[in-house]
XYZ file of C-alpha atoms in Angstrom:
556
model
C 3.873 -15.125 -23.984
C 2.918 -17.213 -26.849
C 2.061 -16.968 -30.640
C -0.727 -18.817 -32.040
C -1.410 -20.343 -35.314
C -4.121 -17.184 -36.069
C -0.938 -14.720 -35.240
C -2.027 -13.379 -32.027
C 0.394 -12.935 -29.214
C -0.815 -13.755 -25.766
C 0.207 -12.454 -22.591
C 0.466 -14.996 -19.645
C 2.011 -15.676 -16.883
C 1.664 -18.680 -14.097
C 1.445 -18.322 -10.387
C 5.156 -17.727 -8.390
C 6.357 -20.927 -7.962
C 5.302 -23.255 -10.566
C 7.439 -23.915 -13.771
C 7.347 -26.032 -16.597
C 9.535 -29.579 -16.335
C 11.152 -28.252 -19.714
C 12.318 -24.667 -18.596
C 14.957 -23.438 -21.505
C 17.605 -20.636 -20.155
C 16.220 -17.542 -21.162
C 18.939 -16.748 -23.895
C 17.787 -19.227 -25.494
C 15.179 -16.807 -27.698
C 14.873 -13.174 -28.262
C 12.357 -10.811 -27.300
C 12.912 -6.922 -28.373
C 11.012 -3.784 -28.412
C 11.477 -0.388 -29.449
C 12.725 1.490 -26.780
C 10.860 4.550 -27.212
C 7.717 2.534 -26.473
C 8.969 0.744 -22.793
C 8.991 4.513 -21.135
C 11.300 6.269 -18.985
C 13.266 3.926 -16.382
C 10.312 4.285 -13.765
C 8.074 2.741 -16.119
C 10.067 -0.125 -16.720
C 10.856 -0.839 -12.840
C 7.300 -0.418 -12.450
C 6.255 -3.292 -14.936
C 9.042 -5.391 -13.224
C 7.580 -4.748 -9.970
C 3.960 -5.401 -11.290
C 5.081 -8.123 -12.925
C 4.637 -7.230 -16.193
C 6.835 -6.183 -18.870
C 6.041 -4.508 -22.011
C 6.146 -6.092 -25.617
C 4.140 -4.363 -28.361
C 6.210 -5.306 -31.634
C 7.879 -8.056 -30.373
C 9.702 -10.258 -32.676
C 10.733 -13.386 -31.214
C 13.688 -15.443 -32.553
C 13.395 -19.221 -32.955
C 10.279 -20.279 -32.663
C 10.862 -23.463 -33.451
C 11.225 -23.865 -29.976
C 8.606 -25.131 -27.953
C 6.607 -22.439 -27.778
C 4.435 -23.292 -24.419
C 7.648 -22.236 -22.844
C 7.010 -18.735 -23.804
C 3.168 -18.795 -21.846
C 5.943 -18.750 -19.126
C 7.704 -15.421 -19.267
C 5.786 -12.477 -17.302
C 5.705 -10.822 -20.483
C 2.622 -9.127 -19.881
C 2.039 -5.538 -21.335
C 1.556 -5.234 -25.508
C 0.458 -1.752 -25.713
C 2.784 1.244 -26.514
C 3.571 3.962 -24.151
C 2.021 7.098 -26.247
C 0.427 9.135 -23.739
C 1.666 12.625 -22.292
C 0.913 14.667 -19.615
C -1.651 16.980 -21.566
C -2.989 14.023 -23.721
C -4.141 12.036 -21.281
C -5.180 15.008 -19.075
C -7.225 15.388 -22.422
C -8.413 12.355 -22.670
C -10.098 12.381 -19.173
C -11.315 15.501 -19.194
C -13.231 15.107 -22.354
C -13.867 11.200 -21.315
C -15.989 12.860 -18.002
C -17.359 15.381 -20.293
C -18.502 17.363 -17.088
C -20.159 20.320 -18.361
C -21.525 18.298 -21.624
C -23.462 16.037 -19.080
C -24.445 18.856 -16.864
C -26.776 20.396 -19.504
C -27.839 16.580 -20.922
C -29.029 15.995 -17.593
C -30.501 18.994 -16.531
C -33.998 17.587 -16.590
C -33.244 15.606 -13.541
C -31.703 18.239 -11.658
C -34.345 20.593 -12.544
C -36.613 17.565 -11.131
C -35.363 16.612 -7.941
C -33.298 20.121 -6.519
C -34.070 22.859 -9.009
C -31.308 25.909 -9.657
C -30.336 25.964 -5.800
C -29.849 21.870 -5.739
C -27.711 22.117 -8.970
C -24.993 24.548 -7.288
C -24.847 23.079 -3.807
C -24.874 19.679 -5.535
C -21.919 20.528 -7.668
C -20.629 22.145 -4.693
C -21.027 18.943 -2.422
C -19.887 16.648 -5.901
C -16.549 18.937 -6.221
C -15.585 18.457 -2.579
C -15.962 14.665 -2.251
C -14.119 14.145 -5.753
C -11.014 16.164 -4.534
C -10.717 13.699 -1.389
C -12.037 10.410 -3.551
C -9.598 11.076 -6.319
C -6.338 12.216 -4.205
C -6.902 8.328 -3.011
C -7.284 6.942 -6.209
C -4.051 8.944 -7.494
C -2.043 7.773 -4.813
C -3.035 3.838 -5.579
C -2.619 4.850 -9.051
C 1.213 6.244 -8.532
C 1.975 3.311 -6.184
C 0.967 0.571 -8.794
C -0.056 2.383 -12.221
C -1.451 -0.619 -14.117
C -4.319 -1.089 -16.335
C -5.976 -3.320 -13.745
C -6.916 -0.184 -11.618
C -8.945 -0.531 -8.757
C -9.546 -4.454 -9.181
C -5.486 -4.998 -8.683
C -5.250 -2.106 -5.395
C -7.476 -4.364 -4.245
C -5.666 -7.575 -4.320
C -2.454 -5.644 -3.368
C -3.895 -3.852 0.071
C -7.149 -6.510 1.108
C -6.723 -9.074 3.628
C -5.019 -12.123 2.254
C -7.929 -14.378 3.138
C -10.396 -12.380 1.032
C -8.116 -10.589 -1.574
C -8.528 -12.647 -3.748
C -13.024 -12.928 -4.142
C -12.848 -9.503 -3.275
C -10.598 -8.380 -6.371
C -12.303 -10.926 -8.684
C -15.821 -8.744 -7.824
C -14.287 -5.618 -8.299
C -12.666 -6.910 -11.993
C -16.315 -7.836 -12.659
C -17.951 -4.725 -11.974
C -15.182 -2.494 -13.318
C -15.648 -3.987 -16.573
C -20.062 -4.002 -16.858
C -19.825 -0.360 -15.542
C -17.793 1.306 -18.382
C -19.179 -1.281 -21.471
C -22.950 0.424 -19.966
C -21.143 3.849 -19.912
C -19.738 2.916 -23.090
C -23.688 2.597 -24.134
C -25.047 5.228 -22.157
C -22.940 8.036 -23.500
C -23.734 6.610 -27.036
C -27.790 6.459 -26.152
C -27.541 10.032 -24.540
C -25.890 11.553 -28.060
C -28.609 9.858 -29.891
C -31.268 11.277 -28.243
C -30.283 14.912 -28.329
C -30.461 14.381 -32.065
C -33.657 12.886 -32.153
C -34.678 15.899 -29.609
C -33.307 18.643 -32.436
C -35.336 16.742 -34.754
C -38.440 17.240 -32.918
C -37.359 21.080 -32.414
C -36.782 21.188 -36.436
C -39.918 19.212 -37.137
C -43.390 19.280 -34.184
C -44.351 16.420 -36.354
C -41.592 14.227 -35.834
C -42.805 10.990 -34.202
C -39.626 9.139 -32.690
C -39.375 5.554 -32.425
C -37.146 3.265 -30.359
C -35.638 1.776 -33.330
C -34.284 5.382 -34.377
C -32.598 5.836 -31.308
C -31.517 2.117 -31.668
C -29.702 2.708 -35.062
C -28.256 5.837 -33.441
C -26.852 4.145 -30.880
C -24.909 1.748 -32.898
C -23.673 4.580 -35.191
C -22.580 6.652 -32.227
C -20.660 3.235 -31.289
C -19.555 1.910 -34.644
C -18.047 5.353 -35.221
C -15.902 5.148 -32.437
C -15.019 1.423 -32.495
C -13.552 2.538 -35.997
C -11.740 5.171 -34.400
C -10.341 3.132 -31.712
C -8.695 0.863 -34.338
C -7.823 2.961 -37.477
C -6.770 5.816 -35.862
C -5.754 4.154 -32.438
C -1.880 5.388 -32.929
C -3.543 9.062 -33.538
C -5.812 8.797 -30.290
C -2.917 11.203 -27.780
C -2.824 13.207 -30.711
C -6.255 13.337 -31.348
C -7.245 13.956 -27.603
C -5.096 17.130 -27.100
C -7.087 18.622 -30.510
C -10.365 17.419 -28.550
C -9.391 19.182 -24.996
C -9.177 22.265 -26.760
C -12.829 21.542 -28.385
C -14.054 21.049 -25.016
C -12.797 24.254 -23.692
C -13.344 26.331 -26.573
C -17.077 24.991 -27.158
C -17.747 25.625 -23.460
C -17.720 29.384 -24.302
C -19.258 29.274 -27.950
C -22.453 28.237 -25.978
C -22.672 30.453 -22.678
C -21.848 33.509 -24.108
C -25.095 33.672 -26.111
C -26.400 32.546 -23.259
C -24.648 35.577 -21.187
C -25.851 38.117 -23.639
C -29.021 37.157 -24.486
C -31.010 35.550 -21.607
C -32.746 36.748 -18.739
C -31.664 37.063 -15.665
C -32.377 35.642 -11.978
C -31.486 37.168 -8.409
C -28.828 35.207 -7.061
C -31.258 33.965 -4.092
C -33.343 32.647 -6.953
C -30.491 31.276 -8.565
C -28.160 29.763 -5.908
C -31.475 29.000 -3.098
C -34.256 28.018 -4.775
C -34.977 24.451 -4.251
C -37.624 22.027 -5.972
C -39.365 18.624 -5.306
C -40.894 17.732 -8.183
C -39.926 14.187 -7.670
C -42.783 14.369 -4.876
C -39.744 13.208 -2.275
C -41.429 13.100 1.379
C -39.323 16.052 2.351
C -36.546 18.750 0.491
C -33.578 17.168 1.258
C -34.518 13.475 0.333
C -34.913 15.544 -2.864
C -31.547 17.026 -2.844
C -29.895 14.118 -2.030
C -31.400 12.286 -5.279
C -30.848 15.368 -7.433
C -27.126 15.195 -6.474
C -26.561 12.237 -8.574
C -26.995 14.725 -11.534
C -23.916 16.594 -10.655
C -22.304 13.530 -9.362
C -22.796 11.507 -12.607
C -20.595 14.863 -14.087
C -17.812 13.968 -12.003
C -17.757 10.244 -12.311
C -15.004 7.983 -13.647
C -11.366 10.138 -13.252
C -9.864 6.193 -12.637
C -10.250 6.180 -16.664
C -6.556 7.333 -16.848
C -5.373 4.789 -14.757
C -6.950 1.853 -17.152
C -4.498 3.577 -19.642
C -1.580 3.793 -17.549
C 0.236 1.252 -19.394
C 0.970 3.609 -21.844
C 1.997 6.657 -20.080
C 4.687 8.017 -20.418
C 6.396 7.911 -16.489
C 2.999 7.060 -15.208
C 3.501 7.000 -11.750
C 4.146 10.700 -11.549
C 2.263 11.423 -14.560
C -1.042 9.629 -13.992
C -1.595 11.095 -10.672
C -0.909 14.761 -11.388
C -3.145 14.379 -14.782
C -6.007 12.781 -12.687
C -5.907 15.867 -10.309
C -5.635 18.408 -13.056
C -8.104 16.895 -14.956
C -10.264 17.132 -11.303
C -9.400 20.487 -11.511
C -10.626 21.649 -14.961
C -13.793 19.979 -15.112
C -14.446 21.378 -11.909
C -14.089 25.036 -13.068
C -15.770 24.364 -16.332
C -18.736 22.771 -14.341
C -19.194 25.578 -12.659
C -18.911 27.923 -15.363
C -22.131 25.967 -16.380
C -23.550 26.023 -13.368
C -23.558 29.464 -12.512
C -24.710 30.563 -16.231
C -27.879 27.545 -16.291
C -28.904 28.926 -12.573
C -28.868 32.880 -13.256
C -30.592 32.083 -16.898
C -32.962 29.215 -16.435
C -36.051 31.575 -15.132
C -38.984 29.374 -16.375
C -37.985 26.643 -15.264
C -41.448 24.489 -15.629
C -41.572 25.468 -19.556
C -38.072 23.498 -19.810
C -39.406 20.136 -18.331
C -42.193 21.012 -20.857
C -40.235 20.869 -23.914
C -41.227 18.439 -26.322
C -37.432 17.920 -27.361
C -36.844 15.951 -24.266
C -33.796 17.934 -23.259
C -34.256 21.352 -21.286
C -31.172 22.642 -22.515
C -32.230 22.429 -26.236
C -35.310 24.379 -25.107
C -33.587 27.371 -23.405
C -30.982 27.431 -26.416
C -34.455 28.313 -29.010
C -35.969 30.376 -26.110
C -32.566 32.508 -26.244
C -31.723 32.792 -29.377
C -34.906 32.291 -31.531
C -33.053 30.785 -33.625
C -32.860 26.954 -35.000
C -29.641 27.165 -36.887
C -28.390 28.739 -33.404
C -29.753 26.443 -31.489
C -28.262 23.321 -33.889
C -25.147 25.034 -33.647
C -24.855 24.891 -29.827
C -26.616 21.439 -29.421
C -23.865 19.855 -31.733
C -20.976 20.938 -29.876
C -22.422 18.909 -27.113
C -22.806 16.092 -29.148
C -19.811 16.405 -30.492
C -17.803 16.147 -27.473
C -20.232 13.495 -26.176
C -18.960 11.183 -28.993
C -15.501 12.188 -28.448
C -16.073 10.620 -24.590
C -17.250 7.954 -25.958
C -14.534 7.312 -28.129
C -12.349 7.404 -24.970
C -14.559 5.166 -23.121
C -14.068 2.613 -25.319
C -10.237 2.860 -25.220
C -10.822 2.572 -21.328
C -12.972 -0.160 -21.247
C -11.052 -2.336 -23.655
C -8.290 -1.971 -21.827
C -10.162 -3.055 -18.311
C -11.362 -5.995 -20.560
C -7.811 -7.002 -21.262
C -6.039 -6.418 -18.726
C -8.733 -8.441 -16.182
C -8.396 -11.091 -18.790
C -5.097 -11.802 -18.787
C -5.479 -12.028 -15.065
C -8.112 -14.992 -16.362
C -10.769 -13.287 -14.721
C -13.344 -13.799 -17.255
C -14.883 -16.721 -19.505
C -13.320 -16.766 -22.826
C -10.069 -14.926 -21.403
C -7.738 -16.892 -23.519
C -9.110 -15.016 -26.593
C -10.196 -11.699 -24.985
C -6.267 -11.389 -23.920
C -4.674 -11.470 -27.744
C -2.755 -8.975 -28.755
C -2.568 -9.047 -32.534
C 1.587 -8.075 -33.973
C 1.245 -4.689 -35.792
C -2.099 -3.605 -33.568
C -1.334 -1.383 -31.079
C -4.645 -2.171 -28.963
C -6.204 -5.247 -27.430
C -8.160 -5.972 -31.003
C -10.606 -8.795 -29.158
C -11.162 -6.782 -26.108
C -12.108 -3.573 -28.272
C -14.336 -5.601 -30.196
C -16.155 -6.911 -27.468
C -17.232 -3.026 -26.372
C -18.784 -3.155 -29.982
C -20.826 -6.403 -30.233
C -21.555 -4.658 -26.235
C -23.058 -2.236 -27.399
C -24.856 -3.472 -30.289
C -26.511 -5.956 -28.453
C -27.491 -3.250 -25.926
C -28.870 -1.116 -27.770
C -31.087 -3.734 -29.759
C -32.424 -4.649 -26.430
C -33.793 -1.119 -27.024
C -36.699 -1.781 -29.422
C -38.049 -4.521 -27.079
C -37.757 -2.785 -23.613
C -36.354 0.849 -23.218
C -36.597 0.064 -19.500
C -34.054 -2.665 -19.838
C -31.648 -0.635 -21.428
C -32.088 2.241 -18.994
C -31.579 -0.791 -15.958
C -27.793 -1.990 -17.651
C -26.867 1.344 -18.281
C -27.801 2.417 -14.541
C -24.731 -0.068 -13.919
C -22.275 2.343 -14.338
C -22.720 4.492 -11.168
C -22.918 1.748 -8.579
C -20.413 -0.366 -10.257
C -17.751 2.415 -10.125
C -18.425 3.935 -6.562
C -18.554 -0.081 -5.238
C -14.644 0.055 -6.887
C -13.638 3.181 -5.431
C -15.319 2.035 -2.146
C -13.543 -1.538 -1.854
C -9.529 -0.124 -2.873
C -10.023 2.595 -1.025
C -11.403 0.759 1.701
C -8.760 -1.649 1.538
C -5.557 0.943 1.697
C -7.177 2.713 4.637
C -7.491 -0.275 6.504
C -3.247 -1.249 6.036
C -3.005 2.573 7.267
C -5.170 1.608 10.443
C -3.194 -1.588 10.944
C 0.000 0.480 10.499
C 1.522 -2.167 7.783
C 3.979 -0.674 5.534
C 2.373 0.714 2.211
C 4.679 1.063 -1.435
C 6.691 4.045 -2.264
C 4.476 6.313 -4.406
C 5.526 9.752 -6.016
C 2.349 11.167 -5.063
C 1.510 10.026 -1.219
C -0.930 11.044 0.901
C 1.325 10.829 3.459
C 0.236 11.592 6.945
C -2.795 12.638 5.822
C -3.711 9.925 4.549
C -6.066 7.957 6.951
C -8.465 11.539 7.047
C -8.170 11.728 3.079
C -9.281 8.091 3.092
C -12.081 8.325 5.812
C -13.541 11.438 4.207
C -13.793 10.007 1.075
C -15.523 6.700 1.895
C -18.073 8.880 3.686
C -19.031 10.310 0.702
C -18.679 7.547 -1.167
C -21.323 5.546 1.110
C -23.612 8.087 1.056
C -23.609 8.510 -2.921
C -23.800 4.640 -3.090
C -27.045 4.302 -1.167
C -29.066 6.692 -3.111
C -27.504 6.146 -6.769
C -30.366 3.555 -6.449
C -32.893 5.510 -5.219
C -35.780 6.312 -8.884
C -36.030 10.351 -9.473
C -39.588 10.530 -8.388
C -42.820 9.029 -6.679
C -44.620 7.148 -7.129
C -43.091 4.555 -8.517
C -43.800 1.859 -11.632
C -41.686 -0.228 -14.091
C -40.960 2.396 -16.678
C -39.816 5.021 -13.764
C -37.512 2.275 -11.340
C -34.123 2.388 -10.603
C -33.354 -0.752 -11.817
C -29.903 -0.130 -10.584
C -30.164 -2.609 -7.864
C -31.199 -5.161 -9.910
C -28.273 -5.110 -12.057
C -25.851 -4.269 -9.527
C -26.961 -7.324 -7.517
C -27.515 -9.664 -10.460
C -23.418 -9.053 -11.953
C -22.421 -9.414 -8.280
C -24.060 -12.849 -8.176
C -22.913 -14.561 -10.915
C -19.655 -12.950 -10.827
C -19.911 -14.782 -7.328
C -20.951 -18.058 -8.709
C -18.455 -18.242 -10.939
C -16.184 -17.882 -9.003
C -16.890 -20.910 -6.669
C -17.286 -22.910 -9.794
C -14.512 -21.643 -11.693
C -13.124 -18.272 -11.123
C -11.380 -19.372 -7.837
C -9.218 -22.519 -9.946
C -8.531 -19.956 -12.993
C -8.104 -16.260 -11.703
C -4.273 -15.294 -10.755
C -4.983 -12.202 -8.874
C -2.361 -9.275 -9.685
C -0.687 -9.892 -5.994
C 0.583 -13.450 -7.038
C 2.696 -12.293 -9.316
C 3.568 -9.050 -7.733
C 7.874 -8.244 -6.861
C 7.475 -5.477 -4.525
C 11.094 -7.090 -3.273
C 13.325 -6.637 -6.350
């Protein structure tokens, strides 16, 4: 750890083995930090095992000593350990925003499924994510870091590849949530513009309206992540309740006034209108609606750093939070397939959004309809707000592994902050400069916010990957609070089945034919991070990066 002339602390550490010539005994300079912010005692044999230690606040006596002596004390962790069990089972529950994204994206399911593909898509999503995520909360309780899936897998890959293979994952981890970061915001910003249009036929909207949106949406919540960044636990327990209590201020109307379909129109009536060669190519893409609703639970790991007793806490909020979305999804689900009995006239809407639609087809009402749109909105900003937190702290904690250009800087912890500032701010200019890209090419911004899907199931695929293969081998795996035990190996097979089969066709477009404003350009994107994550690594990645095994003490 060192301080710098601008004030910043940085957290480093060098490789086992090599030390400086002019090593000082360690009481020769004092490091303290409030207790109440280290944890319980399994969080602080957890950073010593990890190889990090936690120093928020520090204040360091005599430094008039040389201070490069301090870049060598595995002093690694500066944030505070503020989270609870319900505040961070808040905080990704409202960060997945299930049933939000459920009605934003109900064009596409309505597309490529219809009512029927919906349920058994939520159905199929639900089942995968209970085997998917009891692997990721058993990594997660073995080594709860804010590295997530990037450290698992330098901890549990072969040693001759652990190393390229974690430096990929680090890569994608951190383009996937900055576009989710920017796709949440963009997705907010358009369900405005879409109430606009239901307010006012003769609204025209222009890309540069949904551009300034954007950055609002994003500005907003990079303020929040700073001024009110102590607040956030707080914050996120008052926001869980928002996004179970707004749940119900919207389907009730919905329950009392709507229409109603038979249940073998609602639950097993399928559609193609993505023109799909055959039903269940069209299922299959439609899926990604629901699946996108279930994406990202790992965000509570990126935070585990400050949890309180995070290797039993983390794991048992992940599941929880698994748990809730899933019966709040389907809360959704059930009322959007027995009410949605036009559903043709939705795709119609000139709002863009389906959802918006059936709201002024039930209640004839705009103020109603406002009403009910906003709560979604609402909690859509509230996600993003927690996205941010997440993918600053990927940012950081990747970077003061050195896995990225610039780490040196992205790293700094500024005293009296208790956030990575510079990582933080980097999710803004992000998502500025993302969303600018907007008023040249709305294609482009659709192809970097694709990233998130791919980029996330490649990370659950390669730890997950990488822990089932030590099972096969039959090497010895850490103690965890939550293990799979011998059930692991099936848990671990099952879920990289499904997560194969997701991966292929979260690249697939939603219909035929296809042209440039209708492509997936998933693939691109996906493949273009990959490569020059790759190339930088042969060039310099592979002399810079200390991958999270290195400095590991699984023996102490």
């Amino acid at each position: 750890m060192s301080k710098s002339s601008n004030g910043y602390i940085h957290a480093n550490v060098l490789p086992k083995g090599e030390q400086s010539s002019d090593d000082v005994p360690m009481d020769e300079f004092t490091a303290t930090v409030a207790d109440k912010w280290q944890g319980t005692t399994a969080d602080k044999n957890n950073m010593i095992m990890l190889g990090r230690s936690q120093v928020l606040r520090v204040s360091i006596s005599r430094f008039t000593l040389n201070l490069d002596l301090l870049d060598r004390i595995s002093l690694r962790s500066t944030v505070q350990r503020n989270f609870s069990f319900i505040s961070i089972l808040g905080f990704s529950a409202v960060l997945i925003c299930t049933w939000e994204l459920i009605f934003a994206n109900l064009l596409f399911a309505l597309t490529d499924g219809g009512t029927g593909g919906l349920f058994w898509g939520f159905t199929v999503t639900v089942f995968a994510s209970i085997f998917i995520y009891l692997s990721v909360a058993e990594m997660a309780s073995m080594s709860p870091t804010a590295g997530g899936q990037y450290h698992w897998v330098s901890e549990f890959a072969p040693a001759s590849c652990q190393k390229y293979l974690s430096y990929i994952s680090g890569w994608l981890l951190a383009m996937g949530w900055q576009g989710a970061v920017v796709g949440l915001s963009f997705v907010a910003g358009t369900i405005i513009q879409g109430l606009i249009t239901l307010q006012n036929p003769t609204y025209e909207p222009q890309q540069w309206h949904g551009t300034l949106l954007v950055i609002a949406v994003v500005l907003f919540c990079i303020i929040f992540n700073t001024s009110l960044a102590k607040k956030l636990p707080l914050i996120e327990g008052f926001i869980l309740l928002l996004h179970v209590i707004g749940l119900f201020a919207i389907v009730i109307p919905l329950w009392v006034l709507a229409p109603r379909n038979t249940a073998s129109v609602a639950l097993f009536q399928f559609s193609n209108g993505g023109n799909w060669p055959s039903m269940g190519v069209a299922y299959m893409v439609g899926l990604l609606t629901a699946l996108s609703s279930m994406m990202g639970f790992d965000c509570s790991v990126h935070m585990s750093e400050e949890i309180k007793d995070a290797s039993n806490t983390l794991p048992r909020a992940m599941m929880w939070g698994v748990a809730l979305n899933a019966i709040l999804g389907y809360i959704v689900i059930f009322t959007l397939c027995f009410t949605i009995t036009d559903p043709a006239a939705l795709l119609d809407s000139p709002t863009g959004f389906p959802f918006i639609q059936l709201f002024f087809n039930v209640t004839k009402s705009y103020t109603g309809t406002h009403i009910m749109s906003v709560i979604i909105v609402i909690n859509i900003v509230s996600a993003v707000i927690s996205e941010i937190a997440t993918a600053s702290r990927q940012i950081w904690s990747f970077a003061r592994d050195d896995g990225f250009p610039f780490s040196g800087f992205l790293k700094q912890v500024s005293p009296g902050w208790n956030i990575p500032l510079n990582a933080v701010s980097v999710s803004f200019i992000f998502g500025v400069a993302i969303a600018l890209i907007n008023l040249g090419s709305s294609v482009a911004l659709n192809a970097i916010v694709s990233l998130t899907m791919s980029s996330l199931l490649s990370s659950y695929m390669l730890s997950i990957s990488c822990i089932f293969l030590k099972r096969l081998r039959g090497e010895p795996l850490p103690l965890a609070g939550f293990s799979l035990g011998r059930w692991g190996i099936a848990i671990n097979l099952i879920a990289l089945c499904f997560l194969t089969t997701f991966f292929i066709f979260c690249f697939f477009p939603t219909a035929l034919p296809v042209e440039a404003s209708t492509m997936n350009w998933n693939i691109t994107m996906f493949g273009g991070i990959t490569v020059f994550a790759t190339v930088w690594y042969i060039v310099r990645g592979h002399k810079k990066y200390r991958p999270p095994v290195n400095i590991q003490n699984r023996g102490l």
